[in-house]
Coordinates of C-alpha atoms in Angstrom, one line a residue:
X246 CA 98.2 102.6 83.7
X247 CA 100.0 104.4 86.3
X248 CA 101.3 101.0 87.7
X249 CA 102.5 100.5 84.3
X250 CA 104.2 104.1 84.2
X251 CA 105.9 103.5 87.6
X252 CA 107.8 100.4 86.2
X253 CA 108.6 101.7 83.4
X254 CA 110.6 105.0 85.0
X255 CA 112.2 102.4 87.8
X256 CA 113.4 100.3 84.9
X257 CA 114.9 103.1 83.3
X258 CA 116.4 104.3 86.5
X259 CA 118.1 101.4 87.0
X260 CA 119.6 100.7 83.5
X261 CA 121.0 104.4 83.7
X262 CA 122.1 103.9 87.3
X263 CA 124.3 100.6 85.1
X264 CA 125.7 102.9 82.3
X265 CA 126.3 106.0 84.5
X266 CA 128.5 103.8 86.9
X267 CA 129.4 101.4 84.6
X268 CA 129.4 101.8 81.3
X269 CA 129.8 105.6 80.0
X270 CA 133.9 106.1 80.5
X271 CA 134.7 103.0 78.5
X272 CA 135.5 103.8 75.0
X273 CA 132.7 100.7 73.8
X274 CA 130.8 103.3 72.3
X275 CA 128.7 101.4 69.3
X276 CA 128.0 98.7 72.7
X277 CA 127.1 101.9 74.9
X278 CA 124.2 103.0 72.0
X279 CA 123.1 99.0 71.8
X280 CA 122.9 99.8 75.9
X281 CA 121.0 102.8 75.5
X282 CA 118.4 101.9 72.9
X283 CA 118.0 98.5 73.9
X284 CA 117.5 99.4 77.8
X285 CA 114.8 102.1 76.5
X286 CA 112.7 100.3 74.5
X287 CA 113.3 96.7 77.2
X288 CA 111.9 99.5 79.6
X289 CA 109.5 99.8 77.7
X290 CA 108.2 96.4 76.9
X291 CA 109.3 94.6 79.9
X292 CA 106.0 94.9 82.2
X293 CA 103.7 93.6 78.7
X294 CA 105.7 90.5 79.7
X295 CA 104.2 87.6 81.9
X296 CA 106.1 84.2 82.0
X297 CA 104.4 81.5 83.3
X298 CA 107.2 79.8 84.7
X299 CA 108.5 83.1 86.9
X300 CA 104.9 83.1 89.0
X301 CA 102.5 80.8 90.8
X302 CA 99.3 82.3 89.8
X303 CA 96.6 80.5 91.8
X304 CA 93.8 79.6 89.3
X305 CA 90.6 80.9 89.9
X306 CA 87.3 79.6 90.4
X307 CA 85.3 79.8 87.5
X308 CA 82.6 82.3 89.0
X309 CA 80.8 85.2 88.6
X310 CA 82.6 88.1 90.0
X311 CA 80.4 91.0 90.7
X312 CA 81.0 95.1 91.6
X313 CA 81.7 95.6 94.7
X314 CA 79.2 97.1 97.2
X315 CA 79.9 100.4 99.4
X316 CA 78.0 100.3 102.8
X317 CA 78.0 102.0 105.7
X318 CA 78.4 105.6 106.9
X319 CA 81.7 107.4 106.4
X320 CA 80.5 108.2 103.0
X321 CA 77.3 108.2 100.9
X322 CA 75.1 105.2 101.9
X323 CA 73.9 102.5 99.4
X324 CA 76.0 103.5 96.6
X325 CA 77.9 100.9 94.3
X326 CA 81.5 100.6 93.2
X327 CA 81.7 99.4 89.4
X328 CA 85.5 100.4 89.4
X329 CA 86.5 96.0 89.8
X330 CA 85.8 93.6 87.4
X331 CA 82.4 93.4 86.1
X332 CA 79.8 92.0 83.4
X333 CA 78.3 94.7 82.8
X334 CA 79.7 96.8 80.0
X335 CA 80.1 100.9 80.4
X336 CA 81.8 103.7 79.6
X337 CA 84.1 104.7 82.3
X338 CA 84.9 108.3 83.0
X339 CA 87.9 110.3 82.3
X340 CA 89.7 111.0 85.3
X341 CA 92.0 113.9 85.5
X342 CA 95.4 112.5 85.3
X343 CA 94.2 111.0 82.1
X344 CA 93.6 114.5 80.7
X345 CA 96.8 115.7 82.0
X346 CA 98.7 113.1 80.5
X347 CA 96.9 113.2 77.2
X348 CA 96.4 116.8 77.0
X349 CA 100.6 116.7 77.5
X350 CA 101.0 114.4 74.8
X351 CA 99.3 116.7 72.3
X352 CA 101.6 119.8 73.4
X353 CA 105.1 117.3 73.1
X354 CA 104.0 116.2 69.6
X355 CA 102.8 119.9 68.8
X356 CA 106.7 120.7 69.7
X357 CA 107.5 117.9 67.9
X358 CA 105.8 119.3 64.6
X359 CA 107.8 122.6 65.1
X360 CA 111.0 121.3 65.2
X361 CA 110.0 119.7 62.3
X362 CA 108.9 122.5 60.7
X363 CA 112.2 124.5 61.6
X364 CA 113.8 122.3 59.9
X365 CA 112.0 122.3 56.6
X366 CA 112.0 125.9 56.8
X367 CA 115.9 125.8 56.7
X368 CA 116.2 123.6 54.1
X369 CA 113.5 126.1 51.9
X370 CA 115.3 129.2 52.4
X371 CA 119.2 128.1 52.3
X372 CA 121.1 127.0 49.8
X373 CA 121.9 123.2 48.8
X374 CA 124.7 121.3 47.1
X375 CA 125.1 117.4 46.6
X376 CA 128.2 116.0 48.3
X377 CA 127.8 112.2 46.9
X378 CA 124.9 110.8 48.3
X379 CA 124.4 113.6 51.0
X380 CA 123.4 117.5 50.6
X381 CA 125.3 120.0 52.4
X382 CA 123.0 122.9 53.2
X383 CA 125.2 126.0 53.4
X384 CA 123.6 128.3 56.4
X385 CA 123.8 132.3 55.6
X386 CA 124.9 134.4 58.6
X387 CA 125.8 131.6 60.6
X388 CA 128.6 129.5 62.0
X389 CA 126.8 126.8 63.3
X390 CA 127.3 123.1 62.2
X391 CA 124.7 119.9 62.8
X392 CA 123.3 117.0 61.1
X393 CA 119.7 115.8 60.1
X394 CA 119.7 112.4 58.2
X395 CA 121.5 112.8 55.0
X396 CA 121.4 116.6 55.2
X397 CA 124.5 118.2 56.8
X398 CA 124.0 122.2 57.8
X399 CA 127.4 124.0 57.7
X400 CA 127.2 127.9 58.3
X401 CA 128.9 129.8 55.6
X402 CA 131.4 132.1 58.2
X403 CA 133.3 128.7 58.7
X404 CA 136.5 128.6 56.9
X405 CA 137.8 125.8 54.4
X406 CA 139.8 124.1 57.0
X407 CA 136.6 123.8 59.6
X408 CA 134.9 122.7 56.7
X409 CA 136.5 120.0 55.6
X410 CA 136.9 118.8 59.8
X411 CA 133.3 119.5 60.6
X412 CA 132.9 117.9 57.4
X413 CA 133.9 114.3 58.6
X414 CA 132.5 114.2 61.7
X415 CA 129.3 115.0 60.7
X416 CA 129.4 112.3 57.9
X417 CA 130.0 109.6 60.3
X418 CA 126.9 110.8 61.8
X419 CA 124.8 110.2 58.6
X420 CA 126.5 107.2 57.7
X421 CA 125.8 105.7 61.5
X422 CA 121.8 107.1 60.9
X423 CA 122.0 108.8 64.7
X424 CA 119.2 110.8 63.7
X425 CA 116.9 107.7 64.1
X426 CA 118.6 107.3 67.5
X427 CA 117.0 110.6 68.7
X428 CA 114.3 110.5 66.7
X429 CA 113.7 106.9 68.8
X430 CA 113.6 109.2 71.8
X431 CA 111.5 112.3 70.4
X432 CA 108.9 109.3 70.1
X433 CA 109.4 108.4 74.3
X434 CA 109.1 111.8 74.8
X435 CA 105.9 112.5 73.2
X436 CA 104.8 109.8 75.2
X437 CA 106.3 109.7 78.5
X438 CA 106.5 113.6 78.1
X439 CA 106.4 113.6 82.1
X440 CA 109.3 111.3 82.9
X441 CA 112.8 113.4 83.0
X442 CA 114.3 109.8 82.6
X443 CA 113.9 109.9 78.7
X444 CA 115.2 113.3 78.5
X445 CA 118.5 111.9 80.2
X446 CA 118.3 109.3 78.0
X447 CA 118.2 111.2 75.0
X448 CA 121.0 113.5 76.4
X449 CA 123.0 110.1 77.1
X450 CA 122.9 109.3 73.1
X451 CA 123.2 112.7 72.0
X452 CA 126.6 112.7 73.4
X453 CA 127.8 109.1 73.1
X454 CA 126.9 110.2 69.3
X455 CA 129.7 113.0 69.3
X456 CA 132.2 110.6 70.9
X457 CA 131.9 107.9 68.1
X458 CA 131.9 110.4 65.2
X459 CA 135.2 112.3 67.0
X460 CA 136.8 108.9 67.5
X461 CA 136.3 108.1 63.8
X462 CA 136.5 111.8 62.5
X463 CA 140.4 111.7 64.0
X464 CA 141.6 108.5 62.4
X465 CA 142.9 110.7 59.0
X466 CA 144.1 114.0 61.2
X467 CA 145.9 116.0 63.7
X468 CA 144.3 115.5 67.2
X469 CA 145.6 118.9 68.3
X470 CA 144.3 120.5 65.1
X471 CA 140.8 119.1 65.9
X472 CA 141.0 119.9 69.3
X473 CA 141.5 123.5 68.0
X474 CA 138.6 123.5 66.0
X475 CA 136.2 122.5 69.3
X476 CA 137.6 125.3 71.2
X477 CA 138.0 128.4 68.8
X478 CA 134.5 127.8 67.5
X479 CA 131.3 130.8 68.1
X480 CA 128.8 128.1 69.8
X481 CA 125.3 129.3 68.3
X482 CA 124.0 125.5 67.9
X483 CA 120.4 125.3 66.8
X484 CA 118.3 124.4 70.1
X485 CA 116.9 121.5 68.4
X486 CA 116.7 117.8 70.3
X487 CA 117.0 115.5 67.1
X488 CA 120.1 117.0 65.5
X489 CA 124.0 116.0 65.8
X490 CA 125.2 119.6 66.4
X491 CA 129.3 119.8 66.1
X492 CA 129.5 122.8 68.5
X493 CA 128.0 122.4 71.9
X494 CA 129.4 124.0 74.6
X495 CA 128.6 121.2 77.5
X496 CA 130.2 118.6 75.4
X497 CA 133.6 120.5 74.2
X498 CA 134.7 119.2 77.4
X499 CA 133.5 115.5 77.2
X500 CA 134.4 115.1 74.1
X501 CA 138.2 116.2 74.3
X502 CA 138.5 114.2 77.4
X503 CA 137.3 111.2 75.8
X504 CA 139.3 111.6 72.7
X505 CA 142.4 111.8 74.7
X506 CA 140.9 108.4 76.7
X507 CA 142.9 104.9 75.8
X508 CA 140.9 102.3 74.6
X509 CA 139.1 100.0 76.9
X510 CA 140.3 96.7 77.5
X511 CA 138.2 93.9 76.1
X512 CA 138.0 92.4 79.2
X513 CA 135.7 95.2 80.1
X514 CA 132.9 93.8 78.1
X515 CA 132.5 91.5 80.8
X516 CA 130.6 94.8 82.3
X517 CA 127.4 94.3 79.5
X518 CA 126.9 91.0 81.2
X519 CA 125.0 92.8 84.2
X520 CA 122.1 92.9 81.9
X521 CA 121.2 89.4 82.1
X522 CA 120.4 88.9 85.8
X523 CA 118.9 92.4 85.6
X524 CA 116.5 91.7 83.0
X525 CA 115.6 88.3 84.3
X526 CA 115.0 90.0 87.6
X527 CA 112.6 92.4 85.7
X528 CA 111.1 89.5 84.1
X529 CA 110.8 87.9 87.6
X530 CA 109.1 91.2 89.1
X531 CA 106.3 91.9 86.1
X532 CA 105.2 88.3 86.0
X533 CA 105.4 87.8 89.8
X534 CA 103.3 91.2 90.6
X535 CA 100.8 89.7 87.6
X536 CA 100.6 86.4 90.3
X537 CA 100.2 89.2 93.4
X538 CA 97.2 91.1 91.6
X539 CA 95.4 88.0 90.8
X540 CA 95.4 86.7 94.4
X541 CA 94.2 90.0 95.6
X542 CA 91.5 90.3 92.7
X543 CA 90.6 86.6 93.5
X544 CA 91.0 86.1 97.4
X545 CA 87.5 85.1 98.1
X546 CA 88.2 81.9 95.8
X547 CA 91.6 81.4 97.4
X548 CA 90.1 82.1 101.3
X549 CA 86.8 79.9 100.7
X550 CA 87.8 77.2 98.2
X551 CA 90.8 74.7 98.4
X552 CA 91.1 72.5 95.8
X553 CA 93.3 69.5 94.6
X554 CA 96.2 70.1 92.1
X555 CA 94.0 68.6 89.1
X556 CA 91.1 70.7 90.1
X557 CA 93.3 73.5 90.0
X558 CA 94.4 73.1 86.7
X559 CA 91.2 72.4 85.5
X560 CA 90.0 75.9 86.7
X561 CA 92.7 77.6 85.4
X562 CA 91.3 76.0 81.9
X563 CA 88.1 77.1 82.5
X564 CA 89.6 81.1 82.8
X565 CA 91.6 80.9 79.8
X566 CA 88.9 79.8 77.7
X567 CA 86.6 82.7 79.2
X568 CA 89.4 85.0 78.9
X569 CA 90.2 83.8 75.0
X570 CA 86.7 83.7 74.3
X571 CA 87.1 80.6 71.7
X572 CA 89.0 77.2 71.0
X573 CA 91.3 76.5 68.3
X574 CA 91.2 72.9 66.5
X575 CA 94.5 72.7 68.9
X576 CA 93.1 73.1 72.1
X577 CA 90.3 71.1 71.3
X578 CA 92.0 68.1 70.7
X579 CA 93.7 68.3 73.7
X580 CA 90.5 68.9 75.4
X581 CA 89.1 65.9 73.1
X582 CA 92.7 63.5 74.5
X583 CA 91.2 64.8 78.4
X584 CA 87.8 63.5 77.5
X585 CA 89.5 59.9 76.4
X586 CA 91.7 60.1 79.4
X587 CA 88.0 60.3 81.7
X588 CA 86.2 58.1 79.6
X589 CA 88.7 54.7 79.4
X590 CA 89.2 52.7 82.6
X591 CA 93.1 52.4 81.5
X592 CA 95.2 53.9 79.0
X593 CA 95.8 52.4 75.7
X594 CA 99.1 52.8 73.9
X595 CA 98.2 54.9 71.2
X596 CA 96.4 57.5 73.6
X597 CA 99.4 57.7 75.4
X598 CA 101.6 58.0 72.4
X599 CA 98.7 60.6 71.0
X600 CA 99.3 62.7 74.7
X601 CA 102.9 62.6 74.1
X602 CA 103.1 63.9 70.5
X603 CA 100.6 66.8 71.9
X604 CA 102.8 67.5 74.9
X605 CA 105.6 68.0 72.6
X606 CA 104.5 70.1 70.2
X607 CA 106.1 73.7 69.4
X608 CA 104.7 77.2 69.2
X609 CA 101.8 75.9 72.2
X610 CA 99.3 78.2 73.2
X611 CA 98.8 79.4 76.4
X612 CA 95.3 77.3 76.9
X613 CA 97.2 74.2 75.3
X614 CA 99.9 74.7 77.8
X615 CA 97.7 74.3 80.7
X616 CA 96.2 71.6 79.0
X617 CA 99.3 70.1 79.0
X618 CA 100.2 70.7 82.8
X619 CA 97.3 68.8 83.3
X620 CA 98.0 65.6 81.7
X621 CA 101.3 65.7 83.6
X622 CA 99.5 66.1 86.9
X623 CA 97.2 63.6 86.3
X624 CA 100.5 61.0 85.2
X625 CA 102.4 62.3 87.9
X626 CA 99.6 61.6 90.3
X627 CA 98.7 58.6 88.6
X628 CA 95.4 58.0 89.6
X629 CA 91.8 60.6 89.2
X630 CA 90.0 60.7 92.1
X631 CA 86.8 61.1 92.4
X632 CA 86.5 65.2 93.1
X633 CA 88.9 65.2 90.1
X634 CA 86.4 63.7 87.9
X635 CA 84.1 65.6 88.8
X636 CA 85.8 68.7 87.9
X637 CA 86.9 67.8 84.8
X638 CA 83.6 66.7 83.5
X639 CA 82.0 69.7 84.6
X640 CA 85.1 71.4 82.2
X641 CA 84.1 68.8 79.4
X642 CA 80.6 69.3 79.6
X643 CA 81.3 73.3 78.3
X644 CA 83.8 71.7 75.5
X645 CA 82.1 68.7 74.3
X646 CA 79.2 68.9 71.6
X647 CA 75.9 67.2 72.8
X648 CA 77.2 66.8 76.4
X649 CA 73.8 67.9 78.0
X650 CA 72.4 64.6 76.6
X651 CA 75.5 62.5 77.0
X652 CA 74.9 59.6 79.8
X653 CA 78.4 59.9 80.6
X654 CA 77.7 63.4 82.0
X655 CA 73.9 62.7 83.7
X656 CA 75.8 62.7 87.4
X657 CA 77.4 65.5 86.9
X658 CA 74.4 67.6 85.1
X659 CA 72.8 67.8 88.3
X660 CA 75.3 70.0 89.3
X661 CA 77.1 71.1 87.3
X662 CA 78.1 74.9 87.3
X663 CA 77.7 76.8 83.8
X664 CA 79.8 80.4 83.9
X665 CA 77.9 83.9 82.9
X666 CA 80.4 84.1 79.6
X667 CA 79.0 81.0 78.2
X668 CA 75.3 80.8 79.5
X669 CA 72.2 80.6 77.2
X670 CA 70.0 82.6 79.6
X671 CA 71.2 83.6 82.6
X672 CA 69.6 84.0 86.2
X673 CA 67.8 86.9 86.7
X674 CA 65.5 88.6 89.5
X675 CA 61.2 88.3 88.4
X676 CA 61.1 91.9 88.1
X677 CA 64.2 91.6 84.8
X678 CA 62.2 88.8 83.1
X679 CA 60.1 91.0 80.6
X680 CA 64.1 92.2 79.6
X681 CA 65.0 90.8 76.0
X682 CA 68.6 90.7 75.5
X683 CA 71.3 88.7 77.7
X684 CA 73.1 91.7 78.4
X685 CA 70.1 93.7 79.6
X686 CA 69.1 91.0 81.9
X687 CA 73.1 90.9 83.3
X688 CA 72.9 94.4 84.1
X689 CA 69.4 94.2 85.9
X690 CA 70.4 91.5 87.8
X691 CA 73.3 93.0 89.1
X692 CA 71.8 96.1 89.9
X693 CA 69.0 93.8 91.7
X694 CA 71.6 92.1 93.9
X695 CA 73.7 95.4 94.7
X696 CA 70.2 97.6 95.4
X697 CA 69.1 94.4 97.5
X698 CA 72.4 94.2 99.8
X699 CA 72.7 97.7 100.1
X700 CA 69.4 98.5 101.6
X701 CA 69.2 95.3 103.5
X702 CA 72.5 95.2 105.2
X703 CA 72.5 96.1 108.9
X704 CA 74.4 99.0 109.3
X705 CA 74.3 99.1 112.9
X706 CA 76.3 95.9 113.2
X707 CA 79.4 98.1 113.2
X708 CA 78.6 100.3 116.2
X709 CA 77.1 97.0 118.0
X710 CA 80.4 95.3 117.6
X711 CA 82.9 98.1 118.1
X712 CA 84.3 98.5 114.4
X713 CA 85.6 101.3 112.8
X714 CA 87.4 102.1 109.4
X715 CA 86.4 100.1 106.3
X716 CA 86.0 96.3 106.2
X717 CA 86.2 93.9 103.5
X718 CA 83.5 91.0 103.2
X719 CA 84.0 88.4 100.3
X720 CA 81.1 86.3 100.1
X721 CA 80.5 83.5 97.5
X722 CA 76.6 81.6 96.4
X723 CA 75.0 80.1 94.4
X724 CA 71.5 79.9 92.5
X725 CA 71.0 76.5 91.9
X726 CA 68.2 74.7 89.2
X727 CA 65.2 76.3 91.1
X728 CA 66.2 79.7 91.7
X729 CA 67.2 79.3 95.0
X730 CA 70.2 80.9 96.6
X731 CA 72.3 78.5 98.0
X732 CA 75.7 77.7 99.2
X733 CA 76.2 81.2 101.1
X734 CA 79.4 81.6 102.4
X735 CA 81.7 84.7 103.8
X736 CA 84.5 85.6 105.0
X737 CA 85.7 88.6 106.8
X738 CA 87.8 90.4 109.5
X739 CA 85.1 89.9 112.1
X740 CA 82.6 86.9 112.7
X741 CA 79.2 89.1 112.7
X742 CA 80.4 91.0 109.3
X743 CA 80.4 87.1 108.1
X744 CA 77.1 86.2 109.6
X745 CA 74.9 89.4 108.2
X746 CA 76.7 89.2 105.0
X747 CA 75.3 85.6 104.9
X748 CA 72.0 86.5 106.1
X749 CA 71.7 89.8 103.7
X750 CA 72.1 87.2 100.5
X751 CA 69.6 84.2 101.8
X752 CA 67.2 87.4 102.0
X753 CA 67.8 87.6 98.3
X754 CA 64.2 86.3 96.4
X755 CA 63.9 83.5 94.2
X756 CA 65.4 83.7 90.9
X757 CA 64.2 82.7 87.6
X758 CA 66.9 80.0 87.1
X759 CA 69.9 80.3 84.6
X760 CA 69.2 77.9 81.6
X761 CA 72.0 76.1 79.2
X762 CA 71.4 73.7 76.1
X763 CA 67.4 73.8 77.2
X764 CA 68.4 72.6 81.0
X765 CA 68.1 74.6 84.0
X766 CA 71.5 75.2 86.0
X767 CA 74.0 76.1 88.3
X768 CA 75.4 79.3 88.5
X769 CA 77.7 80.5 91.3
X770 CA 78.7 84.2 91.9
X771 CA 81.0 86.1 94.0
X772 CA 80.5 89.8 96.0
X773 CA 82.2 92.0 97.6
X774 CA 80.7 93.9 100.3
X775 CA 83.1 96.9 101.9
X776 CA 81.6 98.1 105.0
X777 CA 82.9 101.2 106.0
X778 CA 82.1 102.4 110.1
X779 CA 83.3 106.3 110.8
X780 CA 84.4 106.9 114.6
X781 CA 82.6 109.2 116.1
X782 CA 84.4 110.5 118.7
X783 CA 88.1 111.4 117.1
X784 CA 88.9 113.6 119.8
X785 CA 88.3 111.6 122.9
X786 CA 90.3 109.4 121.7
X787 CA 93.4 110.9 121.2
X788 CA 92.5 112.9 124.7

C-alpha cells in the first residue's frame, strides 16, 4: 500500500512538473484539461499495470514457501514472523498508518457532505428562475457569482450589465460540465486526502476552467469591458472546491493575462507528445519493480535452483495455475497440445497446425500465454531433453485426468513433486494427525516446523563465528514418500549459518507423508530463517 501511494504522488509530480513547464502558457486549453484528467487518473492506474513484455520475471519453483523465522538475540527469542507469504490464513492487524489514513478519509468525505450540503441549502432558501435548460439562482445580499452543474448562482447587488457578462461565462461552464472535472478531484481528495499533489491538481483545473470560459465568453464582446468587470467586482466567492466561481481574486490576474495571450501555434502540440515515452517509462518502472519484488520474494529458488529455459517456463505454469486457482477449457487444451507434444516421438501435421491456430489466437490469457512461450521454446530449441520431460510431466501429471495410473507417468510418479494448493492430504508432524481439516493440519504443521527451528537452532553460532547484525538463511527440503526430510539445502552470508540451518531441519522428525490421488508424495518447502546477533560491546568499538 504505501509503495503503491509513493508511485502514485511521483507520477503525479512528474506529469505537473510537464504542464507547469510545458504546457500551462499555451492557449490549448480543452488539450491542457485532457492533460490534467488524463495524467490524474493514468497516475492513478498506472502501478495496477504489469506488462509481461517490459520485465523478466524469473519463474518460480513451485514450492512451499513458509513464514519466516526470527532467531537470535537482539530481540525476543523464538518468536515467528507471519508478515511474508504464507498458507496459513489470518487476520492481520491494523497498523496505525492504516487508521490514520482511513480515519482521514472519513473526515475529507465528511467535508465532502458539507459542501454538499451548503449547497443544497442555497438552492432551498434562494430564489430560482429557468433560463432554458439551466436555473439561475438569484443570491440575496450578495454579489458573488459561481456555477454548480446546470445551476448558475448570481448575487442580486450585480447590475444588468454584470449580469448578462457573468452570464456567458458561466454558461460555458455548464455547457463544458466542469463541475464533473472537480468533482473528479473531490473524489482523489477523499482518497489521497494526504497528498498536496491532488490539491494542485484540482487548483490547475479550476483555473484552466476560467481561461476557456473567458476565451469563449469574449468572442460576442468588448475585451476592455470584460476586463472591467474582473477588476471593479467585491470578491466574496463562496469558499467551496467544486464550483466555477467568476470572481476570485488570485485568478483576476491569470485570467487577464491569458486573455490578452495570442494563440499558440499548432506546432506546439508537438509538446503533448512527451507523454508517450513518459508513460511507457511508467509502464517500464511498475512492471519492472513487479520483476524486482519477485526475485527478492523468491531468491532462495533463484540462489539454489538453475534450470533450463523449458523448465522455466514450465514453472512459471505451475504458479499461474496456483495463483488462478482453476483452468479454463482454453488453457486446457493447450495443456492437452503439451501432453501430445510429450507423448508423440515426432510431430504430425495437424498437431502442428492445431499449435499454430492456438498460438494465434486473440484475447489469450495470461496462463495461455505462457503456454504459448513454451511451445515456442520447445520449437526454437527443437529438441526436449530429458530434464525437460521430466518437468513437464510432473506439470501434466497435476493437469491430466487419471495421470496417477497412466503408464506414461509411472517414472516420474516416483518423484514427482505435488504443491500444498493442490494436495489431497498434506504432510504433517504425528502430533497434527488426529486434526480433521486440511487447513487445520497446514497450520499445525507450520507451527511444528517454526517451534522446531526456533528452539533447536544454535544460537551461539553467532558469537563463535564473529557475526553481528541480522542474517538471512534461505533453506529449501523436502519430505519425500516416507516422511523423511530430504534434499536439505541452504544458503547464506556465512558457511556455518548454512551448515546449522541444514542440521536444524534433518533434526526435524519423520512426517506422516503428503498423499495425492490415494499415492504417497513429494512435497518440497522453502524457509526462511533470519538470525539476528546484537554486539555487545558498542562502545569499545567506536573507542
Amino acid at each position: 500500500m504505501v509503495h503503491y501511494i509513493i508511485q502514485v504522488a511521483a507520477f503525479q509530480l512528474v506529469f505537473l512538473l510537464i504542464y507547469d513547464v510545458l504546457l500551462k502558457r499555451e492557449t490549448f486549453f480543452n488539450w491542457n484539461r485532457v492533460y490534467l484528467m488524463g495524467s490524474a487518473l493514468i497516475s492513478v492506474i498506472i502501478p495496477f499495470i504489469k506488462i509481461d513484455g517490459f520485465k523478466e520475471v524469473v519463474p518460480q519453483k513451485f514450492i512451499i514457501n513458509l513464514p519466516e523465522v526470527l532467531i537470535g538475540n537482539a530481540t525476543q527469542n523464538n518468536q515467528t514472523n507471519l508478515q511474508l507469504e504464507t498458507l496459513i490464513t489470518e487476520s492481520k492487524p491494523l497498523f496505525e498508518w492504516e487508521t490514520i489514513l482511513y480515519l482521514g478519509m472519513l473526515l475529507a468525505i465528511l467535508g465532502f457532505a458539507f459542501k454538499i450540503s451548503k449547497m443544497f441549502w442555497m438552492l432551498a432558501r434562494n430564489p430560482k428562475s429557468k433560463h432554458g435548460k439551466l436555473f439561475i439562482v438569484k443570491l440575496q445580499n450578495s454579489n458573488a457569482a459561481f456555477s454548480f452543474f446546470h445551476y448558475i448562482f448570481l448575487g442580486e447587488y450585480l447590475n444588468d450589465n454584470e449580469r448578462a457578462s457573468i452570464l456567458k461565462h458561466e454558461i460555458v461552464h455548464v455547457k463544458e460540465k466542469h463541475t464533473l472535472d472537480l468533482l473528479f478531484f473531490e473524489v482523489l481528495r477523499i482518497l489521497f486526502w494526504f497528498n498536496p499533489l491532488v490539491y494542485m491538481y484540482q487548483n490547475r483545473m479550476m483555473t484552466l476552467h476560467e481561461f476557456i470560459a473567458d476565451a469563449k465568453a469574449v468572442k460576442n464582446e468588448d475585451k476592455s469591458t470584460y476586463y472591467k468587470n474582473l477588476l471593479t467586482q467585491v470578491f466574496e466567492t463562496k469558499n467551496i472546491s467544486f464550483i466555477n466561481p467568476f470572481f476570485k481574486q488570485s485568478l483576476i490576474k491569470k485570467r487577464i493575462v491569458m486573455l490578452q495571450k495570442s494563440k499558440s501555434k499548432q506546432v506546439h502540440l508537438f509538446k503533448y507528445t512527451v507523454l508517450i515515452p513518459m508513460v511507457f517509462g511508467m509502464l517500464v518502472y511498475t512492471s519492472s519493480i513487479q520483476n524486482l519484488n519477485a526475485q527478492q520474494t523468491n531468491n532462495t529458488d533463484v540462489a539454489l535452483n538453475k534450470n533450463s529455459p523449458i523448465s522455466e517456463l514450465v514453472w512459471a505454469i505451475k504458479r499461474q495455475i496456483q495463483v488462478q486457482g482453476n483452468v479454463s477449457d482454453e488453457e486446457d487444451k493447450g495443456l492437452k497440445f503439451l501432453m501430445k507434444i510429450v507423448k508423440d516421438d515426432s510431430l504430425n501435421p495437424e498437431l502442428v497446425n492445431n499449435v499454430k491456430v492456438y498460438a494465434n489466437q486473440k484475447n489469450k490469457t495470461q496462463l495461455m500465454e505462457i503456454i504459448v512461450e513454451l511451445f515456442n521454446q520447445i520449437q526454437t530449441q527443437g529438441h526436449i531433453t530429458s530434464e525437460d520431460e521430466k518437468a513437464i510431466k510432473s506439470l501434466l501429471i497435476l493437469t491430466t485426468d487419471g495421470a496417477f495410473d497412466d503408464p506414461f507417468f509411472a517414472n516420474e510418479l516416483e518423484s514427482v513433486e505435488i504443491p500444498f494448493s493442490v494436495i489431497d492430504q498434506v504432510p504433517v508432524f504425528p502430533s497434527c494427525d488426529s486434526l480433521e481439516t486440511n487447513d487445520e493440519r497446514k497450520a499445525c504443521m507450520v507451527k511444528g516446523i517454526l517451534d522446531h527451528v526456533s528452539k533447536n537452532f544454535n544460537t551461539k553460532i553467532g558469537k563463535e563465528n564473529g557475526l553481528v547484525g541480522t542474517q538471512r538463511i534461505n533453506v529449501i527440503f523436502k519430505i519425500d514418500k516416507e516422511g523423511h526430510i530430504v534434499d536439505v539445502r541452504s544458503r547464506a552470508p556465512h558457511s556455518a549459518l548454512e551448515a546449522e540451518a541444514i542440521r536444524v531441519i534433518k533434526t526435524l522428525p519423520k512426517m506422516i507423508p503428503g498423499e495425492h490421488k490415494g499415492k504417497k508424495v513429494i512435497v518440497p518447502y522453502s524457509l526462511p530463517i533470519i538470525f539476528q546477533e546484537q554486539d555487545d560491546n558498542p562502545q569499545d568499538k567506536k573507542e
